[in-house]
Tab-separated table of C-alpha atoms in Angstrom:
chain	number	residue	atom	x	y	z
A	1	MET	CA	0.000	0.000	0.000
A	2	THR	CA	0.935	3.628	-0.329
A	3	GLU	CA	1.845	5.995	2.481
A	4	GLN	CA	-1.403	7.163	4.039
A	5	ARG	CA	-2.301	10.810	3.814
A	6	THR	CA	-4.999	12.983	5.287
A	7	ILE	CA	-8.247	13.093	3.299
A	8	MET	CA	-10.941	15.762	3.499
A	9	PHE	CA	-12.920	15.608	6.803
A	10	ALA	CA	-10.141	13.597	8.507
A	11	GLY	CA	-7.101	14.578	10.576
A	12	SER	CA	-8.810	16.710	13.215
A	13	PRO	CA	-6.369	19.188	14.829
A	14	LEU	CA	-8.482	19.532	17.971
A	15	ASN	CA	-7.698	18.166	21.408
A	16	ARG	CA	-11.179	17.026	22.353
A	17	LEU	CA	-10.447	17.089	26.110
A	18	SER	CA	-12.832	14.185	26.554
A	19	TRP	CA	-11.837	13.690	30.206
A	20	LEU	CA	-13.309	17.117	31.029
A	21	ARG	CA	-16.688	16.721	29.351
A	22	THR	CA	-18.335	15.639	32.614
A	23	SER	CA	-17.348	18.899	34.344
A	24	HIS	CA	-19.968	21.575	33.923
A	25	SER	CA	-17.672	24.091	35.619
A	26	PHE	CA	-15.081	23.511	32.895
A	27	LEU	CA	-17.643	23.603	30.094
A	28	ASN	CA	-19.262	26.812	31.347
A	29	SER	CA	-15.877	28.488	31.819
A	30	ILE	CA	-14.482	27.597	28.413
A	31	LEU	CA	-17.755	28.548	26.706
A	32	ALA	CA	-17.494	32.018	28.255
A	33	SER	CA	-13.928	32.482	26.995
A	34	PRO	CA	-13.574	35.344	24.480
A	35	LYS	CA	-11.342	32.990	22.480
A	36	SER	CA	-14.158	30.513	21.858
A	37	ARG	CA	-15.477	30.157	18.322
A	38	TRP	CA	-18.757	28.694	17.135
A	39	LEU	CA	-19.762	26.849	14.007
A	40	LEU	CA	-23.496	27.225	13.441
A	41	PHE	CA	-25.703	24.932	11.401
A	42	LYS	CA	-29.275	25.229	10.193
A	43	SER	CA	-30.772	21.805	9.491
A	44	GLY	CA	-27.258	20.522	8.937
A	45	ASN	CA	-26.152	23.306	6.595
A	46	PRO	CA	-23.242	25.422	7.916
A	47	LEU	CA	-23.058	29.193	8.241
A	48	THR	CA	-20.483	30.532	5.787
A	49	THR	CA	-18.985	33.694	4.409
A	50	LYS	CA	-17.104	34.547	1.222
A	51	SER	CA	-13.337	34.772	0.787
A	52	GLU	CA	-11.721	35.266	-2.608
A	53	GLY	CA	-14.917	34.152	-4.283
A	54	LYS	CA	-15.204	30.933	-2.251
A	55	SER	CA	-17.621	30.033	0.509
A	56	ILE	CA	-15.754	29.345	3.754
A	57	LEU	CA	-16.988	28.436	7.224
A	58	ALA	CA	-17.953	31.368	9.430
A	59	TYR	CA	-16.812	31.198	13.051
A	60	LEU	CA	-18.681	33.379	15.530
A	61	SER	CA	-17.793	34.374	19.097
A	62	THR	CA	-19.758	33.377	22.191
A	63	LYS	CA	-21.059	36.950	22.343
A	64	ASP	CA	-22.319	36.643	18.759
A	65	VAL	CA	-24.289	33.474	19.521
A	66	GLY	CA	-25.730	34.794	22.779
A	67	PRO	CA	-29.318	34.959	21.414
A	68	PHE	CA	-29.104	31.263	20.487
A	69	ILE	CA	-27.567	29.675	23.582
A	70	GLY	CA	-29.940	31.045	26.204
A	71	GLN	CA	-29.424	31.945	29.826
A	72	ALA	CA	-26.470	30.735	31.906
A	73	PRO	CA	-25.636	28.219	33.172
A	74	HIS	CA	-25.364	26.548	29.772
A	75	PHE	CA	-24.135	23.239	31.203
A	76	GLY	CA	-24.957	21.580	34.507
A	77	GLN	CA	-28.423	23.125	34.479
A	78	GLY	CA	-30.465	22.603	37.630
A	79	LYS	CA	-34.166	22.025	37.994
A	80	GLU	CA	-34.891	25.748	38.110
A	81	LEU	CA	-33.855	28.239	35.430
A	82	GLY	CA	-30.551	29.921	36.203
A	83	LEU	CA	-29.443	27.402	38.845
A	84	LEU	CA	-26.683	24.824	38.651
A	85	ALA	CA	-27.306	21.147	39.275
A	86	SER	CA	-25.899	19.655	42.439
A	87	GLU	CA	-22.116	19.619	42.627
A	88	GLU	CA	-22.294	15.989	43.697
A	89	GLN	CA	-21.099	13.462	41.134
A	90	ILE	CA	-24.502	12.425	39.842
A	91	THR	CA	-24.207	10.668	36.501
A	92	ALA	CA	-27.529	12.044	35.294
A	93	THR	CA	-26.363	15.664	35.650
A	94	GLU	CA	-22.738	15.592	34.440
A	95	GLY	CA	-22.509	18.583	32.126
A	96	VAL	CA	-26.266	18.322	31.646
A	97	ARG	CA	-28.147	20.627	29.285
A	98	HIS	CA	-31.850	19.894	29.483
A	99	ARG	CA	-32.974	23.412	28.621
A	100	GLY	CA	-32.332	24.978	25.215
A	101	SER	CA	-30.896	23.569	22.016
A	102	PRO	CA	-28.005	21.073	22.431
A	103	ILE	CA	-24.507	22.558	22.383
A	104	VAL	CA	-21.510	20.464	21.382
A	105	PHE	CA	-18.017	21.185	22.681
A	106	LEU	CA	-15.788	20.107	19.777
A	107	GLY	CA	-12.390	20.604	21.388
A	108	LEU	CA	-9.433	22.910	21.749
A	109	HIS	CA	-7.065	23.916	18.963
A	110	GLU	CA	-3.938	24.247	21.030
A	111	ASN	CA	-1.115	26.693	20.510
A	112	THR	CA	1.585	24.081	20.138
A	113	SER	CA	4.298	26.649	19.416
A	114	SER	CA	4.407	27.543	23.099
A	115	GLY	CA	5.138	23.959	24.021
A	116	SER	CA	2.214	23.780	26.458
A	117	GLY	CA	-0.471	21.119	26.328
A	118	ALA	CA	-3.933	20.672	27.700
A	119	LEU	CA	-4.163	20.673	31.464
A	120	PRO	CA	-5.270	17.460	33.230
A	121	SER	CA	-8.636	17.334	34.951
A	122	SER	CA	-6.900	17.452	38.342
A	123	GLU	CA	-5.999	21.088	37.675
A	124	PHE	CA	-9.601	22.120	37.030
A	125	VAL	CA	-10.616	22.534	40.666
A	126	ASP	CA	-10.873	26.226	39.844
A	127	ALA	CA	-12.153	26.004	36.266
A	128	GLU	CA	-11.956	29.718	35.495
A	129	LYS	CA	-8.267	29.919	36.414
A	130	ALA	CA	-7.506	26.660	34.620
A	131	VAL	CA	-9.245	27.776	31.407
A	132	ALA	CA	-7.286	31.015	31.518
A	133	LYS	CA	-4.092	28.948	31.337
A	134	LEU	CA	-5.175	27.097	28.215
A	135	GLU	CA	-3.492	28.437	25.102
A	136	GLY	CA	-5.542	27.996	21.968
A	137	VAL	CA	-9.025	28.316	20.518
A	138	PRO	CA	-12.010	26.335	21.874
A	139	TYR	CA	-14.625	25.318	19.287
A	140	PHE	CA	-18.349	24.725	19.761
A	141	ALA	CA	-21.191	23.797	17.426
A	142	MET	CA	-24.991	23.937	17.476
A	143	ASP	CA	-27.912	23.779	15.062
A	144	VAL	CA	-30.237	26.796	15.158
A	145	ALA	CA	-33.051	24.835	13.484
A	146	ASP	CA	-33.605	23.176	16.875
A	147	LEU	CA	-34.369	26.524	18.516
A	148	GLU	CA	-37.817	27.842	19.244
A	149	MET	CA	-37.069	30.859	17.044
A	150	GLU	CA	-38.718	31.937	13.841
A	151	GLU	CA	-36.584	32.379	10.729
A	152	PRO	CA	-36.698	36.208	10.795
A	153	ALA	CA	-35.546	36.224	14.433
A	154	ILE	CA	-32.589	33.969	13.599
A	155	GLU	CA	-31.522	36.167	10.697
A	156	ALA	CA	-31.967	39.323	12.779
A	157	ALA	CA	-29.709	37.902	15.486
A	158	LEU	CA	-27.038	37.051	12.920
A	159	LYS	CA	-27.103	40.616	11.592
A	160	GLU	CA	-26.137	41.791	15.076
A	161	SER	CA	-22.999	39.631	15.115
A	162	GLU	CA	-19.621	41.335	14.854
A	163	PRO	CA	-18.811	39.902	11.388
A	164	ALA	CA	-22.140	41.095	9.993
A	165	LYS	CA	-21.702	44.557	11.509
A	166	ALA	CA	-18.255	44.690	9.889
A	167	GLY	CA	-19.877	44.165	6.492
A	168	THR	CA	-19.395	40.413	6.139
A	169	THR	CA	-22.263	38.599	4.444
A	170	LEU	CA	-23.298	35.433	6.266
A	171	THR	CA	-25.138	32.711	4.348
A	172	TRP	CA	-26.163	29.086	4.886
A	173	LEU	CA	-24.379	26.721	2.485
A	174	ASP	CA	-25.512	23.290	1.317
A	175	ALA	CA	-23.489	20.914	3.501
A	176	ARG	CA	-22.114	18.769	0.673
A	177	SER	CA	-20.657	21.831	-1.019
A	178	VAL	CA	-18.210	22.278	1.867
A	179	MET	CA	-15.869	19.619	0.526
A	180	THR	CA	-15.308	21.556	-2.698
A	181	ASN	CA	-14.058	24.683	-0.906
A	182	ALA	CA	-12.812	23.810	2.578
A	183	ASN	CA	-9.218	23.300	3.628
A	184	LEU	CA	-8.346	20.285	5.763
A	185	PHE	CA	-8.603	22.242	9.029
A	186	ASP	CA	-12.110	23.544	8.349
A	187	GLY	CA	-13.171	20.258	6.794
A	188	SER	CA	-12.333	18.275	9.914
A	189	ILE	CA	-14.106	20.711	12.254
A	190	PHE	CA	-17.131	20.725	9.947
A	191	ALA	CA	-17.230	16.922	9.904
A	192	GLU	CA	-17.109	16.627	13.685
A	193	GLY	CA	-19.602	19.432	14.221
A	194	ARG	CA	-22.149	18.302	11.651
A	195	SER	CA	-22.145	14.674	12.756
A	196	MET	CA	-22.538	15.653	16.405
A	197	VAL	CA	-25.345	18.188	16.014
A	198	ASP	CA	-27.143	15.735	13.733
A	199	TRP	CA	-26.842	12.954	16.326
A	200	ASN	CA	-28.222	15.213	19.061
A	201	THR	CA	-31.109	16.294	16.820
A	202	ARG	CA	-32.103	12.811	15.664
A	203	ASN	CA	-32.172	11.194	19.103
A	204	ARG	CA	-34.767	13.145	21.027
A	205	PHE	CA	-36.412	10.178	22.731
A	206	CYS	CA	-34.990	7.410	24.881
A	207	PRO	CA	-34.815	4.025	23.088
A	208	GLY	CA	-35.213	2.340	26.471
A	209	CYS	CA	-38.536	3.811	27.568
A	210	GLY	CA	-39.591	6.481	25.046
A	211	SER	CA	-39.190	9.465	27.392
A	212	ARG	CA	-37.540	12.716	26.306
A	213	GLN	CA	-33.752	12.785	26.312
A	214	HIS	CA	-31.380	15.602	27.153
A	215	SER	CA	-27.761	16.441	26.428
A	216	LEU	CA	-24.853	15.496	28.727
A	217	TRP	CA	-21.047	15.741	28.578
A	218	GLY	CA	-20.978	18.846	26.375
A	219	GLY	CA	-23.166	17.207	23.741
A	220	TRP	CA	-21.364	13.842	23.719
A	221	LYS	CA	-23.901	11.774	25.621
A	222	LEU	CA	-27.672	11.611	25.888
A	223	GLY	CA	-29.626	10.889	29.053
A	224	CYS	CA	-33.195	9.837	29.738
A	225	SER	CA	-35.269	12.499	31.509
A	226	THR	CA	-36.578	9.880	33.946
A	227	LEU	CA	-33.075	9.556	35.413
A	228	MET	CA	-32.891	13.184	36.529
A	229	PRO	CA	-32.795	13.607	40.336
A	230	TRP	CA	-36.006	15.633	40.309
A	231	ALA	CA	-37.953	13.432	37.850
A	232	ASP	CA	-41.316	12.077	38.974
A	233	LYS	CA	-40.840	8.309	38.936
A	234	ALA	CA	-44.130	7.388	40.590
A	235	GLY	CA	-45.774	4.421	38.887
A	236	ARG	CA	-42.959	4.055	36.329
A	237	LYS	CA	-40.642	1.144	35.745
A	238	PRO	CA	-36.959	2.139	35.900
A	239	CYS	CA	-35.572	3.006	32.485
A	240	PRO	CA	-33.140	0.270	31.330
A	241	SER	CA	-30.676	2.966	30.234
A	242	GLY	CA	-30.001	3.710	33.902
A	243	LYS	CA	-27.824	0.641	34.376
A	244	GLY	CA	-24.774	-0.495	32.459
A	245	LEU	CA	-23.378	0.893	29.227
A	246	HIS	CA	-25.670	1.511	26.276
A	247	ASN	CA	-24.374	2.468	22.846
A	248	PHE	CA	-27.514	4.459	22.074
A	249	THR	CA	-26.496	7.058	24.663
A	250	HIS	CA	-23.157	7.789	22.981
A	251	PRO	CA	-22.410	9.099	19.478
A	252	ARG	CA	-21.898	6.491	16.815
A	253	SER	CA	-20.147	6.230	13.468
A	254	ASP	CA	-21.536	3.769	10.944
A	255	PRO	CA	-18.713	1.897	9.172
A	256	VAL	CA	-18.894	1.665	5.388
A	257	VAL	CA	-16.563	-0.248	3.097
A	258	ILE	CA	-15.700	1.432	-0.196
A	259	MET	CA	-13.568	-0.561	-2.576
A	260	LEU	CA	-12.001	-1.070	-5.965
A	261	ALA	CA	-11.386	-4.501	-7.452
A	262	VAL	CA	-8.109	-4.803	-9.363
A	263	ASP	CA	-7.921	-7.442	-12.076
A	264	GLU	CA	-5.417	-10.251	-12.671
A	265	THR	CA	-3.130	-8.020	-14.757
A	266	GLY	CA	-3.100	-5.189	-12.216
A	267	GLU	CA	-4.048	-2.845	-15.079
A	268	LYS	CA	-7.839	-2.696	-14.723
A	269	ILE	CA	-10.248	-1.673	-11.970
A	270	LEU	CA	-13.944	-2.324	-11.547
A	271	MET	CA	-16.256	0.671	-11.066
A	272	GLY	CA	-20.017	1.034	-10.959
A	273	GLN	CA	-22.645	3.568	-11.922
A	274	ASN	CA	-25.244	3.965	-9.182
A	275	ASN	CA	-28.896	4.193	-10.126
A	276	ARG	CA	-29.227	7.391	-8.066
A	277	PHE	CA	-26.704	9.330	-10.164
A	278	LYS	CA	-27.615	10.574	-13.604
A	279	GLY	CA	-25.091	10.776	-16.428
A	280	GLN	CA	-21.844	8.921	-16.969
A	281	PHE	CA	-20.575	8.970	-13.372
A	282	TYR	CA	-18.598	5.956	-12.186
A	283	SER	CA	-17.139	5.296	-8.766
A	284	ALA	CA	-15.898	2.644	-6.359
A	285	LEU	CA	-18.459	0.202	-4.993
A	286	ALA	CA	-19.568	0.687	-1.388
A	287	GLY	CA	-21.847	-0.602	1.326
A	288	PHE	CA	-22.526	-0.598	5.063
A	289	ILE	CA	-21.007	-3.272	7.273
A	290	GLU	CA	-23.645	-5.621	8.611
A	291	PRO	CA	-23.724	-7.303	12.040
A	292	GLY	CA	-21.462	-10.319	12.274
A	293	GLU	CA	-19.090	-9.096	9.526
A	294	THR	CA	-15.473	-8.052	9.361
A	295	PHE	CA	-14.343	-5.356	6.944
A	296	GLU	CA	-12.997	-8.062	4.646
A	297	ASP	CA	-16.297	-9.962	4.775
A	298	ALA	CA	-18.221	-6.833	3.852
A	299	VAL	CA	-15.935	-6.042	0.905
A	300	LYS	CA	-16.441	-9.522	-0.525
A	301	ARG	CA	-20.200	-9.500	0.065
A	302	GLU	CA	-20.751	-6.059	-1.457
A	303	MET	CA	-18.619	-6.904	-4.501
A	304	TRP	CA	-20.758	-9.977	-5.086
A	305	GLU	CA	-24.145	-8.380	-4.376
A	306	GLU	CA	-23.570	-5.270	-6.491
A	307	ALA	CA	-21.522	-6.614	-9.402
A	308	GLY	CA	-21.539	-10.423	-9.193
A	309	VAL	CA	-17.765	-10.394	-8.688
A	310	LYS	CA	-15.898	-12.801	-6.421
A	311	ALA	CA	-13.122	-10.882	-4.622
A	312	TRP	CA	-10.178	-11.901	-2.449
A	313	ASP	CA	-6.917	-10.514	-1.013
A	314	VAL	CA	-8.641	-7.500	0.574
A	315	GLN	CA	-6.179	-4.735	1.495
A	316	TYR	CA	-6.890	-1.598	3.538
A	317	HIS	CA	-5.905	1.801	2.106
A	318	SER	CA	-7.236	4.624	4.312
A	319	GLY	CA	-10.343	6.023	5.977
A	320	GLN	CA	-12.512	9.130	5.769
A	321	PRO	CA	-15.138	10.472	8.178
A	322	TRP	CA	-18.282	11.159	6.151
A	323	PRO	CA	-20.611	13.536	8.026
A	324	PHE	CA	-23.780	12.811	6.015
A	325	PRO	CA	-24.731	12.135	8.691
A	326	ALA	CA	-22.111	10.025	10.515
A	327	SER	CA	-20.339	7.341	8.514
A	328	LEU	CA	-16.742	6.181	8.524
A	329	MET	CA	-15.702	5.334	4.981
A	330	CYS	CA	-13.040	2.614	5.029
A	331	GLY	CA	-11.229	2.333	1.706
A	332	PHE	CA	-10.008	-1.026	0.366
A	333	TYR	CA	-8.573	-2.676	-2.711
A	334	ALA	CA	-9.264	-6.317	-3.578
A	335	ARG	CA	-8.295	-8.675	-6.386
A	336	ALA	CA	-10.803	-10.181	-8.810
A	337	ASP	CA	-10.999	-12.015	-12.120
A	338	SER	CA	-11.975	-9.738	-15.015
A	339	THR	CA	-12.565	-12.697	-17.343
A	340	GLN	CA	-15.723	-13.566	-15.430
A	341	PRO	CA	-19.026	-11.879	-16.312
A	342	VAL	CA	-20.154	-8.806	-14.373
A	343	ARG	CA	-23.731	-8.919	-13.046
A	344	ILE	CA	-25.865	-6.064	-11.752
A	345	ASP	CA	-29.114	-8.025	-11.399
A	346	LEU	CA	-28.588	-9.263	-7.843
A	347	ASP	CA	-29.454	-6.260	-5.672
A	348	ASN	CA	-30.155	-3.949	-8.665
A	349	GLU	CA	-28.336	-1.056	-6.994
A	350	LEU	CA	-26.183	-0.289	-10.024
A	351	ALA	CA	-27.194	0.868	-13.489
A	352	ASP	CA	-23.865	-0.388	-14.850
A	353	ALA	CA	-20.576	-1.899	-13.716
A	354	ARG	CA	-17.516	-2.600	-15.839
A	355	TRP	CA	-13.756	-2.828	-15.935
A	356	PHE	CA	-11.709	0.260	-16.834
A	357	THR	CA	-8.119	0.367	-18.031
A	358	ARG	CA	-5.459	2.635	-16.567
A	359	GLU	CA	-5.398	4.645	-19.793
A	360	GLU	CA	-9.155	5.245	-19.642
A	361	ILE	CA	-8.948	6.452	-16.051
A	362	MET	CA	-5.974	8.743	-16.702
A	363	SER	CA	-7.739	10.368	-19.656
A	364	VAL	CA	-10.632	11.275	-17.363
A	365	LEU	CA	-8.412	12.462	-14.500
A	366	ASN	CA	-6.552	14.734	-16.928
A	367	HIS	CA	-9.794	16.212	-18.303
A	368	ALA	CA	-10.840	19.632	-16.972
A	369	THR	CA	-14.230	18.311	-15.806
A	370	GLY	CA	-13.352	14.671	-15.332
A	371	SER	CA	-13.674	14.508	-11.558
A	372	TYR	CA	-16.549	16.331	-9.886
A	373	LEU	CA	-19.214	15.560	-7.307
A	374	ASP	CA	-20.753	19.006	-6.960
A	375	LEU	CA	-23.110	19.602	-9.894
A	376	ALA	CA	-22.989	23.384	-9.451
A	377	LYS	CA	-19.190	23.309	-9.596
A	378	LEU	CA	-19.379	21.059	-12.633
A	379	ALA	CA	-21.674	23.469	-14.442
A	380	GLU	CA	-19.423	26.394	-13.515
A	381	ALA	CA	-16.299	24.625	-14.752
A	382	SER	CA	-18.007	23.484	-17.947
A	383	SER	CA	-19.139	27.030	-18.748
A	384	GLN	CA	-15.543	28.225	-18.576
A	385	LEU	CA	-14.380	25.722	-21.165
A	386	ASN	CA	-14.355	26.295	-24.896
A	387	LYS	CA	-17.790	25.398	-26.200
A	388	ASP	CA	-16.155	23.095	-28.701
A	389	ALA	CA	-14.255	21.204	-25.996
A	390	SER	CA	-15.208	17.547	-25.774
A	391	GLU	CA	-16.896	16.033	-22.766
A	392	PRO	CA	-15.052	13.269	-20.904
A	393	PRO	CA	-16.366	9.764	-21.672
A	394	PHE	CA	-17.324	9.461	-18.005
A	395	ARG	CA	-16.617	11.172	-14.685
A	396	VAL	CA	-15.186	9.996	-11.357
A	397	PRO	CA	-15.242	11.455	-7.806
A	398	PRO	CA	-12.693	14.118	-6.807
A	399	THR	CA	-9.919	13.418	-4.308
A	400	THR	CA	-11.914	15.161	-1.570
A	401	ALA	CA	-13.835	11.859	-1.475
A	402	ILE	CA	-12.053	8.627	-0.606
A	403	ALA	CA	-13.352	6.961	-3.776
A	404	GLY	CA	-11.482	9.569	-5.794
A	405	VAL	CA	-8.320	8.915	-3.778
A	406	LEU	CA	-8.538	5.158	-4.354
A	407	ILE	CA	-9.019	5.672	-8.105
A	408	LYS	CA	-6.262	8.244	-8.484
A	409	ASP	CA	-3.698	6.382	-6.370
A	410	TRP	CA	-4.179	3.252	-8.465
A	411	ALA	CA	-4.154	5.108	-11.792
A	412	GLU	CA	-0.933	6.955	-10.957
A	413	GLY	CA	0.786	3.805	-9.740
A	414	LYS	CA	1.057	4.903	-6.119
A	415	VAL	CA	-0.235	1.464	-5.195
A	416	GLN	CA	1.163	-1.582	-6.957
A	417	PHE	CA	-0.673	-4.781	-7.817
A	418	PRO	CA	1.434	-7.478	-9.458
A	419	PRO	CA	-0.187	-9.696	-12.088
A	420	PHE	CA	-1.189	-13.257	-11.238
A	421	SER	CA	-2.262	-16.267	-13.267
A	422	LEU	CA	-5.635	-17.944	-13.099
A	423	ASN	CA	-6.643	-21.572	-13.205
A	424	SER	CA	-9.987	-23.295	-13.076
A	425	THR	CA	-10.226	-22.932	-9.317
A	426	GLY	CA	-9.185	-19.298	-8.969
A	427	PRO	CA	-5.925	-17.326	-8.575
A	428	LYS	CA	-2.625	-19.133	-8.843
A	429	GLY	CA	0.660	-17.974	-7.381
A	430	ASN	CA	1.490	-15.183	-4.945
A	431	LEU	CA	-0.985	-12.308	-4.564
């Protein structure tokens, strides 16, 4: 395999300070820091601004988002408005936010040039003094669509923010367009923020008993309202989420395998055209891992179900967080026999699947509009070309998506696959 490199949405630079998420004194203190910056979403679409003609993420201060985050305390909220929960270590109230829209503490971008690192939890007895010692920028995220605010009120509040007053135009951008403009730093913060606010939004009710849930641990855990110290439990059975560990109370990432089959010569790859995409767009095959499977099992199953191809020698390449809403794309190569027929009639997910030569792939990668996912960007790029310029025979994903990385790395020879011979029972020789 090739040396792994950071792909869009991966490589987060933040120290997530996970050991401090249970401390509402820490969370409240770092939220109040003038250094803190906020990434806002509206139904999963991020707030952005323009820079050199490109849409980039807009980061607001805690003062700017004041109308959205409500009255203090923001974490460790007690039964009554404006009061903190008990300072006792009660699991149900650790960094609790049961009033207002969920807020997610993403982490701290540390100033590593000073040589200092994040302070341990033992030094946060006095949270305000400890936070003052932290060098760097804390990041938070929230989704304003969850607020009990009308659209005009949201827009009016944004116009009162410091960037807007300084003449900066703030707009909501389609989430999938971020990957065409963002740098790796912004892409990773966006991925973490979008997945987390989406998880908080989607899980409003307890899977154990159906009661309302609330946010804990700075947005990283959900708790059943029946477990709160002041909840009325008369006549109710105890919620099963109150004992043991339950994966529905913690954020999850859904693993997906995405893979290219390389033929016996090492000079062809198998790609498919999904029924959901119009036009000549081909990509790697992909699918969710099912219970009772390894990554290798899933690669082989998906290859067979989608294209009728028997695969072996599965090799990992790299991974990519995919915040739509919360997948982990795990990229693989596998070997397969291109002399066998390709079938798309098993699960009928693909409109077409076929083998492509290295020359065919390189001709597309070298074409001005050969690799695009964003249709608006594709139209923009196409309009800038000479009207007589030819269209590529097909298109592939860009390298901001792991499928594009897998395709490009193979085409450019960054990963090597030696040829092997076949016999009646399958591959022969070393793989």
